[in-house]
Amino acid sequence: MSIITDAHGKLLGAVQGHSMSEHKGGVEASVAFEPGHQVHQVEVDDDMDTITDPDVFQQRLKQHLTKP
């Protein structure tokens, strides 16, 4: 999973996978961020895609950011 934080370390969002671009059907799309934002590419638990509570999901993402 790719987790995006701002220049102050605040969690902004997450994307399944490690690619910030996609090529499909002759169309290319990509995601870019302001300078200072950081993309953290981490391995997450398999159950992350089953979490329906946004607060729990955010807390689990934050745990992955603090791992050494």
PDB file of N, CA, C and O in Angstrom:
ATOM      1  N   MET A   1       0.856  -1.157   0.000  1.00  0.00           N
ATOM      2  CA  MET A   1       0.000   0.000   0.000  1.00  0.00           C
ATOM      3  C   MET A   1       0.902   1.219   0.000  1.00  0.00           C
ATOM      4  O   MET A   1       1.986   1.209   0.572  1.00  0.00           O
ATOM      5  N   SER A   2       0.451   2.275  -0.632  1.00  0.00           N
ATOM      6  CA  SER A   2       1.154   3.552  -0.620  1.00  0.00           C
ATOM      7  C   SER A   2       0.362   4.516   0.251  1.00  0.00           C
ATOM      8  O   SER A   2      -0.816   4.748   0.018  1.00  0.00           O
ATOM      9  N   ILE A   3       1.029   5.033   1.279  1.00  0.00           N
ATOM     10  CA  ILE A   3       0.401   5.959   2.218  1.00  0.00           C
ATOM     11  C   ILE A   3       1.016   7.333   1.984  1.00  0.00           C
ATOM     12  O   ILE A   3       2.240   7.467   1.926  1.00  0.00           O
ATOM     13  N   ILE A   4       0.182   8.342   1.862  1.00  0.00           N
ATOM     14  CA  ILE A   4       0.650   9.680   1.558  1.00  0.00           C
ATOM     15  C   ILE A   4       0.512  10.564   2.795  1.00  0.00           C
ATOM     16  O   ILE A   4      -0.550  10.596   3.435  1.00  0.00           O
ATOM     17  N   THR A   5       1.597  11.279   3.122  1.00  0.00           N
ATOM     18  CA  THR A   5       1.576  12.233   4.232  1.00  0.00           C
ATOM     19  C   THR A   5       2.023  13.604   3.719  1.00  0.00           C
ATOM     20  O   THR A   5       2.728  13.701   2.714  1.00  0.00           O
ATOM     21  N   ASP A   6       1.608  14.653   4.431  1.00  0.00           N
ATOM     22  CA  ASP A   6       2.032  15.994   4.040  1.00  0.00           C
ATOM     23  C   ASP A   6       3.395  16.304   4.649  1.00  0.00           C
ATOM     24  O   ASP A   6       4.020  15.445   5.290  1.00  0.00           O
ATOM     25  N   ALA A   7       3.858  17.522   4.471  1.00  0.00           N
ATOM     26  CA  ALA A   7       5.184  17.926   4.948  1.00  0.00           C
ATOM     27  C   ALA A   7       5.309  17.856   6.472  1.00  0.00           C
ATOM     28  O   ALA A   7       6.411  17.814   6.998  1.00  0.00           O
ATOM     29  N   HIS A   8       4.174  17.819   7.179  1.00  0.00           N
ATOM     30  CA  HIS A   8       4.183  17.755   8.640  1.00  0.00           C
ATOM     31  C   HIS A   8       3.929  16.350   9.163  1.00  0.00           C
ATOM     32  O   HIS A   8       3.792  16.153  10.365  1.00  0.00           O
ATOM     33  N   GLY A   9       3.837  15.366   8.258  1.00  0.00           N
ATOM     34  CA  GLY A   9       3.604  13.985   8.658  1.00  0.00           C
ATOM     35  C   GLY A   9       2.142  13.633   8.833  1.00  0.00           C
ATOM     36  O   GLY A   9       1.813  12.527   9.256  1.00  0.00           O
ATOM     37  N   LYS A  10       1.232  14.560   8.512  1.00  0.00           N
ATOM     38  CA  LYS A  10      -0.204  14.301   8.645  1.00  0.00           C
ATOM     39  C   LYS A  10      -0.653  13.348   7.535  1.00  0.00           C
ATOM     40  O   LYS A  10      -0.343  13.537   6.361  1.00  0.00           O
ATOM     41  N   LEU A  11      -1.398  12.334   7.914  1.00  0.00           N
ATOM     42  CA  LEU A  11      -1.916  11.353   6.966  1.00  0.00           C
ATOM     43  C   LEU A  11      -2.921  11.997   6.024  1.00  0.00           C
ATOM     44  O   LEU A  11      -3.869  12.643   6.465  1.00  0.00           O
ATOM     45  N   LEU A  12      -2.682  11.870   4.718  1.00  0.00           N
ATOM     46  CA  LEU A  12      -3.590  12.441   3.723  1.00  0.00           C
ATOM     47  C   LEU A  12      -4.428  11.384   3.020  1.00  0.00           C
ATOM     48  O   LEU A  12      -5.572  11.626   2.660  1.00  0.00           O
ATOM     49  N   GLY A  13      -3.862  10.203   2.810  1.00  0.00           N
ATOM     50  CA  GLY A  13      -4.604   9.174   2.097  1.00  0.00           C
ATOM     51  C   GLY A  13      -3.765   7.948   1.856  1.00  0.00           C
ATOM     52  O   GLY A  13      -2.593   7.889   2.226  1.00  0.00           O
ATOM     53  N   ALA A  14      -4.378   6.969   1.204  1.00  0.00           N
ATOM     54  CA  ALA A  14      -3.691   5.720   0.910  1.00  0.00           C
ATOM     55  C   ALA A  14      -4.229   5.142  -0.387  1.00  0.00           C
ATOM     56  O   ALA A  14      -5.401   5.333  -0.722  1.00  0.00           O
ATOM     57  N   VAL A  15      -3.349   4.444  -1.093  1.00  0.00           N
ATOM     58  CA  VAL A  15      -3.697   3.821  -2.362  1.00  0.00           C
ATOM     59  C   VAL A  15      -3.218   2.373  -2.307  1.00  0.00           C
ATOM     60  O   VAL A  15      -2.075   2.115  -1.906  1.00  0.00           O
ATOM     61  N   GLN A  16      -4.077   1.459  -2.721  1.00  0.00           N
ATOM     62  CA  GLN A  16      -3.678   0.055  -2.772  1.00  0.00           C
ATOM     63  C   GLN A  16      -2.608  -0.107  -3.843  1.00  0.00           C
ATOM     64  O   GLN A  16      -2.773   0.366  -4.962  1.00  0.00           O
ATOM     65  N   GLY A  17      -1.507  -0.719  -3.509  1.00  0.00           N
ATOM     66  CA  GLY A  17      -0.426  -0.940  -4.460  1.00  0.00           C
ATOM     67  C   GLY A  17       0.687   0.081  -4.282  1.00  0.00           C
ATOM     68  O   GLY A  17       0.620   0.957  -3.426  1.00  0.00           O
ATOM     69  N   HIS A  18       1.717  -0.056  -5.118  1.00  0.00           N
ATOM     70  CA  HIS A  18       2.886   0.808  -4.993  1.00  0.00           C
ATOM     71  C   HIS A  18       3.096   1.689  -6.212  1.00  0.00           C
ATOM     72  O   HIS A  18       4.089   2.385  -6.314  1.00  0.00           O
ATOM     73  N   SER A  19       2.173   1.684  -7.124  1.00  0.00           N
ATOM     74  CA  SER A  19       2.327   2.487  -8.333  1.00  0.00           C
ATOM     75  C   SER A  19       1.420   3.711  -8.260  1.00  0.00           C
ATOM     76  O   SER A  19       0.266   3.618  -7.857  1.00  0.00           O
ATOM     77  N   MET A  20       1.954   4.833  -8.675  1.00  0.00           N
ATOM     78  CA  MET A  20       1.173   6.065  -8.705  1.00  0.00           C
ATOM     79  C   MET A  20       0.718   6.381 -10.129  1.00  0.00           C
ATOM     80  O   MET A  20       0.299   7.493 -10.427  1.00  0.00           O
ATOM     81  N   SER A  21       0.810   5.378 -11.010  1.00  0.00           N
ATOM     82  CA  SER A  21       0.335   5.582 -12.382  1.00  0.00           C
ATOM     83  C   SER A  21      -0.285   4.283 -12.896  1.00  0.00           C
ATOM     84  O   SER A  21      -0.025   3.204 -12.377  1.00  0.00           O
ATOM     85  N   GLU A  22      -1.123   4.432 -13.913  1.00  0.00           N
ATOM     86  CA  GLU A  22      -1.830   3.289 -14.489  1.00  0.00           C
ATOM     87  C   GLU A  22      -1.930   3.489 -15.995  1.00  0.00           C
ATOM     88  O   GLU A  22      -2.205   4.589 -16.471  1.00  0.00           O
ATOM     89  N   HIS A  23      -1.694   2.421 -16.731  1.00  0.00           N
ATOM     90  CA  HIS A  23      -1.871   2.414 -18.187  1.00  0.00           C
ATOM     91  C   HIS A  23      -2.955   1.383 -18.499  1.00  0.00           C
ATOM     92  O   HIS A  23      -2.816   0.223 -18.134  1.00  0.00           O
ATOM     93  N   LYS A  24      -4.029   1.823 -19.141  1.00  0.00           N
ATOM     94  CA  LYS A  24      -5.101   0.881 -19.456  1.00  0.00           C
ATOM     95  C   LYS A  24      -5.866   1.384 -20.670  1.00  0.00           C
ATOM     96  O   LYS A  24      -6.309   2.532 -20.702  1.00  0.00           O
ATOM     97  N   GLY A  25      -6.009   0.534 -21.652  1.00  0.00           N
ATOM     98  CA  GLY A  25      -6.781   0.883 -22.830  1.00  0.00           C
ATOM     99  C   GLY A  25      -6.260   2.099 -23.575  1.00  0.00           C
ATOM    100  O   GLY A  25      -7.032   2.881 -24.100  1.00  0.00           O
ATOM    101  N   GLY A  26      -4.944   2.271 -23.590  1.00  0.00           N
ATOM    102  CA  GLY A  26      -4.360   3.410 -24.276  1.00  0.00           C
ATOM    103  C   GLY A  26      -4.417   4.715 -23.497  1.00  0.00           C
ATOM    104  O   GLY A  26      -4.027   5.763 -24.007  1.00  0.00           O
ATOM    105  N   VAL A  27      -4.908   4.662 -22.272  1.00  0.00           N
ATOM    106  CA  VAL A  27      -5.006   5.861 -21.439  1.00  0.00           C
ATOM    107  C   VAL A  27      -4.021   5.733 -20.280  1.00  0.00           C
ATOM    108  O   VAL A  27      -3.888   4.672 -19.687  1.00  0.00           O
ATOM    109  N   GLU A  28      -3.346   6.822 -19.974  1.00  0.00           N
ATOM    110  CA  GLU A  28      -2.422   6.842 -18.852  1.00  0.00           C
ATOM    111  C   GLU A  28      -2.900   7.861 -17.826  1.00  0.00           C
ATOM    112  O   GLU A  28      -3.270   8.978 -18.171  1.00  0.00           O
ATOM    113  N   ALA A  29      -2.900   7.454 -16.565  1.00  0.00           N
ATOM    114  CA  ALA A  29      -3.259   8.354 -15.469  1.00  0.00           C
ATOM    115  C   ALA A  29      -2.185   8.240 -14.399  1.00  0.00           C
ATOM    116  O   ALA A  29      -1.631   7.161 -14.180  1.00  0.00           O
ATOM    117  N   SER A  30      -1.882   9.351 -13.751  1.00  0.00           N
ATOM    118  CA  SER A  30      -0.903   9.325 -12.671  1.00  0.00           C
ATOM    119  C   SER A  30      -1.312  10.317 -11.587  1.00  0.00           C
ATOM    120  O   SER A  30      -2.129  11.200 -11.812  1.00  0.00           O
ATOM    121  N   VAL A  31      -0.721  10.125 -10.430  1.00  0.00           N
ATOM    122  CA  VAL A  31      -1.004  10.971  -9.273  1.00  0.00           C
ATOM    123  C   VAL A  31       0.282  11.698  -8.899  1.00  0.00           C
ATOM    124  O   VAL A  31       1.354  11.099  -8.869  1.00  0.00           O
ATOM    125  N   ALA A  32       0.182  12.977  -8.622  1.00  0.00           N
ATOM    126  CA  ALA A  32       1.332  13.766  -8.194  1.00  0.00           C
ATOM    127  C   ALA A  32       0.960  14.541  -6.931  1.00  0.00           C
ATOM    128  O   ALA A  32      -0.215  14.826  -6.697  1.00  0.00           O
ATOM    129  N   PHE A  33       1.968  14.886  -6.154  1.00  0.00           N
ATOM    130  CA  PHE A  33       1.740  15.582  -4.889  1.00  0.00           C
ATOM    131  C   PHE A  33       2.617  16.815  -4.798  1.00  0.00           C
ATOM    132  O   PHE A  33       3.653  16.909  -5.452  1.00  0.00           O
ATOM    133  N   GLU A  34       2.214  17.749  -3.967  1.00  0.00           N
ATOM    134  CA  GLU A  34       2.976  18.970  -3.738  1.00  0.00           C
ATOM    135  C   GLU A  34       4.351  18.643  -3.165  1.00  0.00           C
ATOM    136  O   GLU A  34       4.511  17.631  -2.485  1.00  0.00           O
ATOM    137  N   PRO A  35       5.320  19.521  -3.402  1.00  0.00           N
ATOM    138  CA  PRO A  35       6.629  19.327  -2.764  1.00  0.00           C
ATOM    139  C   PRO A  35       6.458  19.239  -1.243  1.00  0.00           C
ATOM    140  O   PRO A  35       5.646  19.949  -0.653  1.00  0.00           O
ATOM    141  N   GLY A  36       7.217  18.360  -0.637  1.00  0.00           N
ATOM    142  CA  GLY A  36       7.133  18.156   0.809  1.00  0.00           C
ATOM    143  C   GLY A  36       6.253  16.989   1.200  1.00  0.00           C
ATOM    144  O   GLY A  36       6.393  16.448   2.283  1.00  0.00           O
ATOM    145  N   HIS A  37       5.319  16.590   0.324  1.00  0.00           N
ATOM    146  CA  HIS A  37       4.492  15.428   0.603  1.00  0.00           C
ATOM    147  C   HIS A  37       5.348  14.177   0.388  1.00  0.00           C
ATOM    148  O   HIS A  37       6.287  14.195  -0.411  1.00  0.00           O
ATOM    149  N   GLN A  38       5.032  13.126   1.107  1.00  0.00           N
ATOM    150  CA  GLN A  38       5.829  11.907   1.019  1.00  0.00           C
ATOM    151  C   GLN A  38       4.928  10.701   0.778  1.00  0.00           C
ATOM    152  O   GLN A  38       3.839  10.603   1.351  1.00  0.00           O
ATOM    153  N   VAL A  39       5.395   9.792  -0.071  1.00  0.00           N
ATOM    154  CA  VAL A  39       4.700   8.535  -0.327  1.00  0.00           C
ATOM    155  C   VAL A  39       5.478   7.441   0.391  1.00  0.00           C
ATOM    156  O   VAL A  39       6.664   7.247   0.143  1.00  0.00           O
ATOM    157  N   HIS A  40       4.805   6.741   1.299  1.00  0.00           N
ATOM    158  CA  HIS A  40       5.409   5.642   2.057  1.00  0.00           C
ATOM    159  C   HIS A  40       4.887   4.341   1.460  1.00  0.00           C
ATOM    160  O   HIS A  40       3.676   4.093   1.503  1.00  0.00           O
ATOM    161  N   GLN A  41       5.756   3.530   0.913  1.00  0.00           N
ATOM    162  CA  GLN A  41       5.332   2.253   0.351  1.00  0.00           C
ATOM    163  C   GLN A  41       5.566   1.182   1.403  1.00  0.00           C
ATOM    164  O   GLN A  41       6.703   0.912   1.782  1.00  0.00           O
ATOM    165  N   VAL A  42       4.464   0.629   1.903  1.00  0.00           N
ATOM    166  CA  VAL A  42       4.532  -0.328   3.014  1.00  0.00           C
ATOM    167  C   VAL A  42       3.717  -1.574   2.679  1.00  0.00           C
ATOM    168  O   VAL A  42       2.804  -1.540   1.859  1.00  0.00           O
ATOM    169  N   GLU A  43       4.074  -2.649   3.321  1.00  0.00           N
ATOM    170  CA  GLU A  43       3.283  -3.871   3.256  1.00  0.00           C
ATOM    171  C   GLU A  43       2.297  -3.824   4.412  1.00  0.00           C
ATOM    172  O   GLU A  43       2.676  -3.515   5.542  1.00  0.00           O
ATOM    173  N   VAL A  44       1.034  -4.091   4.130  1.00  0.00           N
ATOM    174  CA  VAL A  44      -0.003  -4.046   5.160  1.00  0.00           C
ATOM    175  C   VAL A  44      -0.619  -5.431   5.322  1.00  0.00           C
ATOM    176  O   VAL A  44      -0.442  -6.304   4.477  1.00  0.00           O
ATOM    177  N   ASP A  45      -1.349  -5.597   6.402  1.00  0.00           N
ATOM    178  CA  ASP A  45      -2.029  -6.863   6.659  1.00  0.00           C
ATOM    179  C   ASP A  45      -3.102  -7.102   5.608  1.00  0.00           C
ATOM    180  O   ASP A  45      -3.697  -6.163   5.074  1.00  0.00           O
ATOM    181  N   ASP A  46      -3.354  -8.375   5.305  1.00  0.00           N
ATOM    182  CA  ASP A  46      -4.332  -8.749   4.278  1.00  0.00           C
ATOM    183  C   ASP A  46      -5.739  -8.253   4.582  1.00  0.00           C
ATOM    184  O   ASP A  46      -6.526  -8.047   3.670  1.00  0.00           O
ATOM    185  N   ASP A  47      -6.052  -8.029   5.849  1.00  0.00           N
ATOM    186  CA  ASP A  47      -7.419  -7.634   6.205  1.00  0.00           C
ATOM    187  C   ASP A  47      -7.691  -6.135   6.055  1.00  0.00           C
ATOM    188  O   ASP A  47      -8.804  -5.680   6.269  1.00  0.00           O
ATOM    189  N   MET A  48      -6.704  -5.365   5.622  1.00  0.00           N
ATOM    190  CA  MET A  48      -6.906  -3.909   5.499  1.00  0.00           C
ATOM    191  C   MET A  48      -8.046  -3.568   4.545  1.00  0.00           C
ATOM    192  O   MET A  48      -8.754  -2.597   4.756  1.00  0.00           O
ATOM    193  N   ASP A  49      -8.243  -4.367   3.509  1.00  0.00           N
ATOM    194  CA  ASP A  49      -9.304  -4.059   2.546  1.00  0.00           C
ATOM    195  C   ASP A  49     -10.692  -4.455   3.038  1.00  0.00           C
ATOM    196  O   ASP A  49     -11.683  -4.193   2.362  1.00  0.00           O
ATOM    197  N   THR A  50     -10.781  -5.041   4.235  1.00  0.00           N
ATOM    198  CA  THR A  50     -12.089  -5.412   4.781  1.00  0.00           C
ATOM    199  C   THR A  50     -12.561  -4.440   5.866  1.00  0.00           C
ATOM    200  O   THR A  50     -13.680  -4.554   6.352  1.00  0.00           O
ATOM    201  N   ILE A  51     -11.711  -3.487   6.241  1.00  0.00           N
ATOM    202  CA  ILE A  51     -12.061  -2.535   7.303  1.00  0.00           C
ATOM    203  C   ILE A  51     -13.055  -1.517   6.752  1.00  0.00           C
ATOM    204  O   ILE A  51     -12.808  -0.882   5.731  1.00  0.00           O
ATOM    205  N   THR A  52     -14.189  -1.377   7.423  1.00  0.00           N
ATOM    206  CA  THR A  52     -15.227  -0.454   6.964  1.00  0.00           C
ATOM    207  C   THR A  52     -15.311   0.817   7.804  1.00  0.00           C
ATOM    208  O   THR A  52     -15.916   1.792   7.378  1.00  0.00           O
ATOM    209  N   ASP A  53     -14.712   0.809   8.982  1.00  0.00           N
ATOM    210  CA  ASP A  53     -14.741   1.984   9.866  1.00  0.00           C
ATOM    211  C   ASP A  53     -13.559   2.897   9.501  1.00  0.00           C
ATOM    212  O   ASP A  53     -12.398   2.498   9.641  1.00  0.00           O
ATOM    213  N   PRO A  54     -13.833   4.126   9.043  1.00  0.00           N
ATOM    214  CA  PRO A  54     -12.750   5.033   8.636  1.00  0.00           C
ATOM    215  C   PRO A  54     -11.743   5.337   9.748  1.00  0.00           C
ATOM    216  O   PRO A  54     -10.548   5.463   9.481  1.00  0.00           O
ATOM    217  N   ASP A  55     -12.205   5.442  10.984  1.00  0.00           N
ATOM    218  CA  ASP A  55     -11.301   5.732  12.093  1.00  0.00           C
ATOM    219  C   ASP A  55     -10.343   4.566  12.347  1.00  0.00           C
ATOM    220  O   ASP A  55      -9.158   4.768  12.589  1.00  0.00           O
ATOM    221  N   VAL A  56     -10.860   3.352  12.276  1.00  0.00           N
ATOM    222  CA  VAL A  56     -10.033   2.159  12.465  1.00  0.00           C
ATOM    223  C   VAL A  56      -9.029   2.046  11.313  1.00  0.00           C
ATOM    224  O   VAL A  56      -7.847   1.777  11.530  1.00  0.00           O
ATOM    225  N   PHE A  57      -9.496   2.303  10.088  1.00  0.00           N
ATOM    226  CA  PHE A  57      -8.619   2.236   8.930  1.00  0.00           C
ATOM    227  C   PHE A  57      -7.466   3.241   9.075  1.00  0.00           C
ATOM    228  O   PHE A  57      -6.295   2.910   8.877  1.00  0.00           O
ATOM    229  N   GLN A  58      -7.792   4.468   9.455  1.00  0.00           N
ATOM    230  CA  GLN A  58      -6.771   5.498   9.614  1.00  0.00           C
ATOM    231  C   GLN A  58      -5.781   5.128  10.717  1.00  0.00           C
ATOM    232  O   GLN A  58      -4.571   5.302  10.560  1.00  0.00           O
ATOM    233  N   GLN A  59      -6.271   4.598  11.807  1.00  0.00           N
ATOM    234  CA  GLN A  59      -5.397   4.199  12.909  1.00  0.00           C
ATOM    235  C   GLN A  59      -4.447   3.089  12.474  1.00  0.00           C
ATOM    236  O   GLN A  59      -3.258   3.116  12.795  1.00  0.00           O
ATOM    237  N   ARG A  60      -4.956   2.126  11.722  1.00  0.00           N
ATOM    238  CA  ARG A  60      -4.103   1.037  11.221  1.00  0.00           C
ATOM    239  C   ARG A  60      -3.049   1.566  10.254  1.00  0.00           C
ATOM    240  O   ARG A  60      -1.904   1.127  10.284  1.00  0.00           O
ATOM    241  N   LEU A  61      -3.428   2.530   9.395  1.00  0.00           N
ATOM    242  CA  LEU A  61      -2.445   3.129   8.488  1.00  0.00           C
ATOM    243  C   LEU A  61      -1.333   3.803   9.289  1.00  0.00           C
ATOM    244  O   LEU A  61      -0.150   3.649   8.974  1.00  0.00           O
ATOM    245  N   LYS A  62      -1.703   4.555  10.303  1.00  0.00           N
ATOM    246  CA  LYS A  62      -0.724   5.260  11.122  1.00  0.00           C
ATOM    247  C   LYS A  62       0.241   4.292  11.804  1.00  0.00           C
ATOM    248  O   LYS A  62       1.416   4.597  11.969  1.00  0.00           O
ATOM    249  N   GLN A  63      -0.241   3.113  12.178  1.00  0.00           N
ATOM    250  CA  GLN A  63       0.629   2.115  12.797  1.00  0.00           C
ATOM    251  C   GLN A  63       1.732   1.691  11.830  1.00  0.00           C
ATOM    252  O   GLN A  63       2.857   1.460  12.237  1.00  0.00           O
ATOM    253  N   HIS A  64       1.407   1.600  10.560  1.00  0.00           N
ATOM    254  CA  HIS A  64       2.409   1.214   9.566  1.00  0.00           C
ATOM    255  C   HIS A  64       3.438   2.311   9.340  1.00  0.00           C
ATOM    256  O   HIS A  64       4.572   2.040   8.945  1.00  0.00           O
ATOM    257  N   LEU A  65       3.060   3.548   9.584  1.00  0.00           N
ATOM    258  CA  LEU A  65       4.011   4.657   9.420  1.00  0.00           C
ATOM    259  C   LEU A  65       5.015   4.723  10.549  1.00  0.00           C
ATOM    260  O   LEU A  65       6.106   5.244  10.377  1.00  0.00           O
ATOM    261  N   THR A  66       4.672   4.207  11.714  1.00  0.00           N
ATOM    262  CA  THR A  66       5.549   4.295  12.867  1.00  0.00           C
ATOM    263  C   THR A  66       6.419   3.062  13.044  1.00  0.00           C
ATOM    264  O   THR A  66       7.244   3.028  13.950  1.00  0.00           O
ATOM    265  N   LYS A  67       6.262   2.057  12.182  1.00  0.00           N
ATOM    266  CA  LYS A  67       7.085   0.868  12.303  1.00  0.00           C
ATOM    267  C   LYS A  67       8.529   1.191  11.883  1.00  0.00           C
ATOM    268  O   LYS A  67       8.728   1.935  10.941  1.00  0.00           O
ATOM    269  N   PRO A  68       9.501   0.640  12.605  1.00  0.00           N
ATOM    270  CA  PRO A  68      10.913   0.894  12.250  1.00  0.00           C
ATOM    271  C   PRO A  68      11.296   0.240  10.944  1.00  0.00           C
ATOM    272  O   PRO A  68      10.705  -0.638  10.469  1.00  0.00           O
TER     273      PRO A  68
END
